[in-house]
Short mmCIF file of C-alpha atoms in Angstrom, two decimals:
data_model
loop_
_atom_site.label_atom_id
_atom_site.label_comp_id
_atom_site.label_asym_id
_atom_site.label_seq_id
_atom_site.Cartn_x
_atom_site.Cartn_y
_atom_site.Cartn_z
CA MET A 144 21.77 0.55 -32.84
CA ASN A 145 21.23 -2.59 -34.92
CA HIS A 146 18.26 -4.91 -34.73
CA HIS A 147 20.05 -7.48 -32.55
CA SER A 148 21.19 -4.83 -30.03
CA SER A 149 17.66 -3.43 -29.82
CA SER A 150 16.30 -6.91 -29.24
CA HIS A 151 18.82 -7.56 -26.49
CA LEU A 152 17.98 -4.26 -24.78
CA LEU A 153 14.25 -5.01 -24.89
CA LEU A 154 14.91 -8.50 -23.54
CA LEU A 155 16.98 -7.05 -20.68
CA ILE A 156 14.22 -4.60 -19.77
CA SER A 157 11.64 -7.40 -19.90
CA VAL A 158 13.77 -9.63 -17.67
CA VAL A 159 14.28 -6.83 -15.14
CA PHE A 160 10.57 -5.98 -15.06
CA GLY A 161 9.64 -9.65 -14.80
CA ALA A 162 12.05 -10.38 -11.98
CA VAL A 163 10.92 -7.33 -10.01
CA TRP A 164 7.24 -8.10 -10.42
CA VAL A 165 7.65 -11.74 -9.40
CA ALA A 166 9.75 -10.81 -6.38
CA HIS A 167 7.59 -7.94 -5.17
CA ALA A 168 4.26 -8.17 -7.06
CA GLN A 169 4.40 -4.40 -7.43
CA VAL A 170 3.81 -2.40 -10.59
CA PRO A 171 6.88 -1.94 -12.84
CA PHE A 172 7.50 1.25 -14.82
CA PRO A 173 10.24 2.26 -17.28
CA GLY A 174 12.99 4.65 -16.26
CA LYS A 175 14.11 6.01 -12.91
CA CYS A 176 11.76 6.98 -10.11
CA PRO A 177 10.16 10.32 -11.01
CA ASP A 178 10.23 13.32 -8.69
CA VAL A 179 7.19 13.84 -6.48
CA LYS A 180 6.13 16.78 -4.33
CA LEU A 181 7.23 16.18 -0.75
CA LEU A 182 5.54 17.73 2.26
CA ASP A 183 7.06 20.86 3.81
CA THR A 184 5.74 19.98 7.25
CA PHE A 185 4.42 16.79 8.83
CA ASP A 186 2.71 16.26 12.18
CA ALA A 187 3.75 12.73 13.07
CA GLU A 188 1.66 12.66 16.24
CA ALA A 189 -1.51 13.65 14.37
CA TYR A 190 -0.79 10.96 11.77
CA MET A 191 -0.73 8.17 14.36
CA GLY A 192 -3.65 5.79 14.86
CA VAL A 193 -5.63 3.51 12.57
CA TRP A 194 -5.73 4.00 8.80
CA TYR A 195 -7.87 1.77 6.59
CA GLU A 196 -6.69 0.89 3.10
CA TYR A 197 -9.20 2.28 0.61
CA ALA A 198 -7.23 1.38 -2.53
CA ALA A 199 -3.70 0.36 -3.48
CA TYR A 200 -1.46 -0.87 -6.27
CA PRO A 201 -1.10 -4.69 -6.43
CA PHE A 202 1.14 -5.86 -3.59
CA ALA A 203 2.31 -9.41 -2.85
CA PHE A 204 1.53 -9.37 0.86
CA GLU A 205 -2.06 -8.26 0.24
CA ILE A 206 -3.11 -10.92 -2.26
CA GLY A 207 -6.32 -12.59 -1.10
CA LYS A 208 -6.78 -10.14 1.79
CA LYS A 209 -9.60 -7.83 2.84
CA CYS A 210 -10.30 -5.45 5.74
CA ILE A 211 -6.71 -4.22 5.49
CA TYR A 212 -5.63 -1.56 7.96
CA ALA A 213 -2.51 -0.11 9.53
CA ASN A 214 -2.08 1.11 13.08
CA TYR A 215 0.75 3.53 13.87
CA SER A 216 1.92 4.61 17.32
CA LEU A 217 4.87 6.74 18.42
CA ILE A 218 7.68 5.06 20.33
CA ASP A 219 9.69 8.27 20.55
CA ASN A 220 10.02 11.51 18.56
CA SER A 221 11.39 9.76 15.47
CA THR A 222 10.41 6.10 15.87
CA VAL A 223 7.03 4.62 15.02
CA SER A 224 5.53 1.21 15.78
CA VAL A 225 3.72 -0.24 12.75
CA VAL A 226 1.06 -2.96 12.77
CA ASN A 227 -0.42 -4.03 9.42
CA ALA A 228 -3.41 -6.36 9.65
CA ALA A 229 -5.94 -8.01 7.35
CA ILE A 230 -8.47 -10.83 7.00
CA ASN A 231 -7.83 -13.77 4.67
CA ARG A 232 -10.67 -13.83 2.14
CA PHE A 233 -10.43 -17.61 1.74
CA THR A 234 -10.30 -18.68 5.39
CA GLY A 235 -11.76 -15.69 7.18
CA GLN A 236 -8.82 -15.70 9.60
CA PRO A 237 -7.03 -12.53 10.71
CA SER A 238 -3.29 -11.97 10.33
CA ASN A 239 -0.90 -9.16 11.12
CA VAL A 240 2.73 -8.16 10.84
CA THR A 241 4.60 -5.79 13.13
CA GLY A 242 7.42 -3.47 12.17
CA GLN A 243 9.09 -0.17 12.93
CA ALA A 244 9.56 3.08 11.07
CA LYS A 245 11.92 6.02 11.36
CA VAL A 246 10.80 9.52 10.49
CA LEU A 247 13.61 10.84 8.26
CA GLY A 248 11.94 14.04 7.10
CA PRO A 249 8.51 15.65 6.69
CA GLY A 250 6.25 12.78 5.60
CA GLN A 251 9.31 10.65 4.77
CA LEU A 252 9.54 7.37 6.66
CA ALA A 253 11.78 4.32 6.45
CA VAL A 254 9.63 1.29 7.27
CA ALA A 255 11.02 -2.17 8.03
CA PHE A 256 9.38 -5.46 8.97
CA TYR A 257 12.54 -7.56 9.29
CA PRO A 258 15.45 -7.07 11.73
CA THR A 259 17.99 -6.89 8.91
CA GLN A 260 16.17 -4.14 7.01
CA PRO A 261 17.95 -0.77 7.33
CA LEU A 262 16.00 2.29 8.44
CA THR A 263 18.14 4.76 6.53
CA LYS A 264 16.24 5.32 3.27
CA ALA A 265 12.67 6.57 3.00
CA ASN A 266 10.39 3.97 1.41
CA TYR A 267 7.09 5.44 2.66
CA LEU A 268 6.34 8.95 1.43
CA VAL A 269 3.20 10.73 2.58
CA LEU A 270 2.33 12.87 -0.43
CA GLY A 271 -0.62 14.46 1.31
CA THR A 272 -2.97 14.10 4.26
CA ASP A 273 -5.46 16.09 6.29
CA TYR A 274 -4.77 13.70 9.22
CA GLU A 275 -8.52 13.30 9.87
CA SER A 276 -9.93 11.63 6.77
CA TYR A 277 -7.35 10.67 4.10
CA ALA A 278 -3.67 10.08 3.40
CA VAL A 279 -1.82 9.29 0.17
CA VAL A 280 1.30 7.15 0.52
CA TYR A 281 3.83 6.51 -2.25
CA SER A 282 6.86 4.27 -2.59
CA CYS A 283 9.20 3.95 -5.57
CA THR A 284 12.39 1.96 -6.02
CA SER A 285 14.73 2.34 -8.99
CA VAL A 286 16.01 -1.09 -9.98
CA THR A 287 18.25 0.16 -12.77
CA PRO A 288 18.30 3.39 -14.82
CA LEU A 289 15.87 1.53 -17.08
CA ALA A 290 13.26 0.37 -14.56
CA ASN A 291 11.50 1.18 -11.32
CA PHE A 292 8.63 -0.28 -9.38
CA LYS A 293 5.99 1.59 -7.42
CA ILE A 294 3.27 1.05 -4.89
CA VAL A 295 0.62 3.58 -3.97
CA TRP A 296 -1.89 3.54 -1.14
CA ILE A 297 -4.97 5.64 -0.49
CA LEU A 298 -5.64 5.42 3.25
CA THR A 299 -8.70 6.67 5.09
CA ARG A 300 -9.76 7.04 8.70
CA GLN A 301 -13.12 5.40 7.98
CA ARG A 302 -13.66 1.97 6.40
CA GLU A 303 -16.19 3.61 4.10
CA PRO A 304 -14.90 7.15 3.58
CA SER A 305 -16.77 10.12 2.18
CA ALA A 306 -16.57 10.92 -1.52
CA GLU A 307 -14.89 14.21 -0.58
CA ALA A 308 -12.05 12.40 1.20
CA VAL A 309 -11.46 10.05 -1.73
CA ASP A 310 -11.59 12.92 -4.24
CA ALA A 311 -9.03 14.88 -2.22
CA ALA A 312 -6.69 11.87 -2.17
CA ARG A 313 -7.05 11.29 -5.91
CA LYS A 314 -6.32 14.99 -6.55
CA ILE A 315 -2.96 14.57 -4.81
CA LEU A 316 -2.09 11.66 -7.10
CA GLU A 317 -3.16 13.71 -10.10
CA ASP A 318 -1.03 16.67 -9.00
CA ASN A 319 1.99 14.35 -8.76
CA ASP A 320 1.34 12.67 -12.13
CA VAL A 321 1.00 9.32 -10.38
CA SER A 322 -1.06 6.84 -12.40
CA GLN A 323 -4.36 5.79 -10.85
CA ALA A 324 -4.92 3.10 -13.47
CA PHE A 325 -3.40 0.40 -11.27
CA LEU A 326 -5.32 1.20 -8.09
CA ILE A 327 -7.46 -1.67 -6.83
CA ASP A 328 -10.21 -0.96 -4.32
CA THR A 329 -9.76 -2.84 -1.05
CA VAL A 330 -12.72 -4.81 0.30
CA GLN A 331 -13.74 -3.21 3.59
CA LYS A 332 -17.15 -4.86 4.07
CA ASN A 333 -18.15 -7.54 6.60
CA CYS A 334 -15.06 -6.69 8.62
CA PRO A 335 -14.63 -7.47 12.33
CA ARG A 336 -14.65 -4.63 14.82
CA LEU A 337 -11.31 -3.43 16.18
CA ASP A 338 -10.70 -3.34 19.90
CA GLY A 339 -10.48 -0.06 21.74
CA ASN A 340 -6.87 0.76 20.86
CA GLY A 341 -7.02 -0.53 17.29
CA THR A 342 -4.41 -3.21 17.80
CA GLY A 343 -6.63 -6.29 17.56
CA LEU A 344 -10.08 -7.67 16.93
CA ALA A 345 -12.91 -7.23 19.39
CA GLY A 346 -14.36 -10.73 19.55
CA GLU A 347 -14.86 -13.15 16.70
CA ASP A 348 -17.72 -11.40 14.92
CA GLY A 349 -17.43 -10.93 11.17
CA LEU A 350 -14.76 -13.57 10.58
CA ASP A 351 -16.90 -15.44 8.06
CA VAL A 352 -15.62 -16.20 4.58
CA ASP A 353 -16.83 -13.48 2.20
CA ASP A 354 -18.84 -13.69 -1.02
CA PHE A 355 -15.66 -13.96 -3.08
CA VAL A 356 -15.09 -17.45 -1.72
CA SER A 357 -18.64 -18.59 -1.00
CA THR A 358 -20.15 -17.43 -4.30
CA THR A 359 -17.66 -16.11 -6.87
CA VAL A 360 -15.11 -18.92 -6.67
CA PRO A 361 -17.68 -21.80 -6.77
CA ASN A 362 -19.46 -20.17 -9.69
CA ALA A 363 -16.19 -19.80 -11.60
CA ILE A 364 -15.30 -23.43 -10.94
CA GLU A 365 -18.73 -24.58 -12.07
CA LYS A 366 -18.44 -22.67 -15.34
CA ALA A 367 -14.88 -23.88 -16.03
#
């Protein structure tokens, strides 16, 4: 391969990675999606309920958000209602999005938040969970044979989980050779209480703007 061909190939890879990252704000990787260890069994009913996001790869819909959680509930044996919610760190206001998921196999779900999204291909893989304290969720999409993009979540049943739960989740990522370098801890402090069924906020307590806006941003502006 001559110098010009190599340059064109590198440019193509760069364009693909750039377009994917801009469109999805997920982490791009070279090559096809690697194989991961799928669960042999999965108790969908035990998995239902509220999961708090402990850490995740960068994701467009979560930029500027804190107190992120998901609430899952069974509609029938293979269909799940999904509610993802968060607090805007700049305004202190809550937001949520509702979707559906289909259980396609053990720990393999197709999740959609738009009516036109098909529920035929798994885009939410539970790599491991004890159902009571932690879950590790993985998604990978091959854009071309040269590029893929991934997102990884560590979910916990508690806003501030035990070190043992976090260590167990990280061990699953390690066993699957999934990079932890891109994980960003999710802010789960000064969060409003959830109502009894975990579908909304109980009152208006805790909806104040956090230190990121009240202290960090003004200080950065002052120093600029």
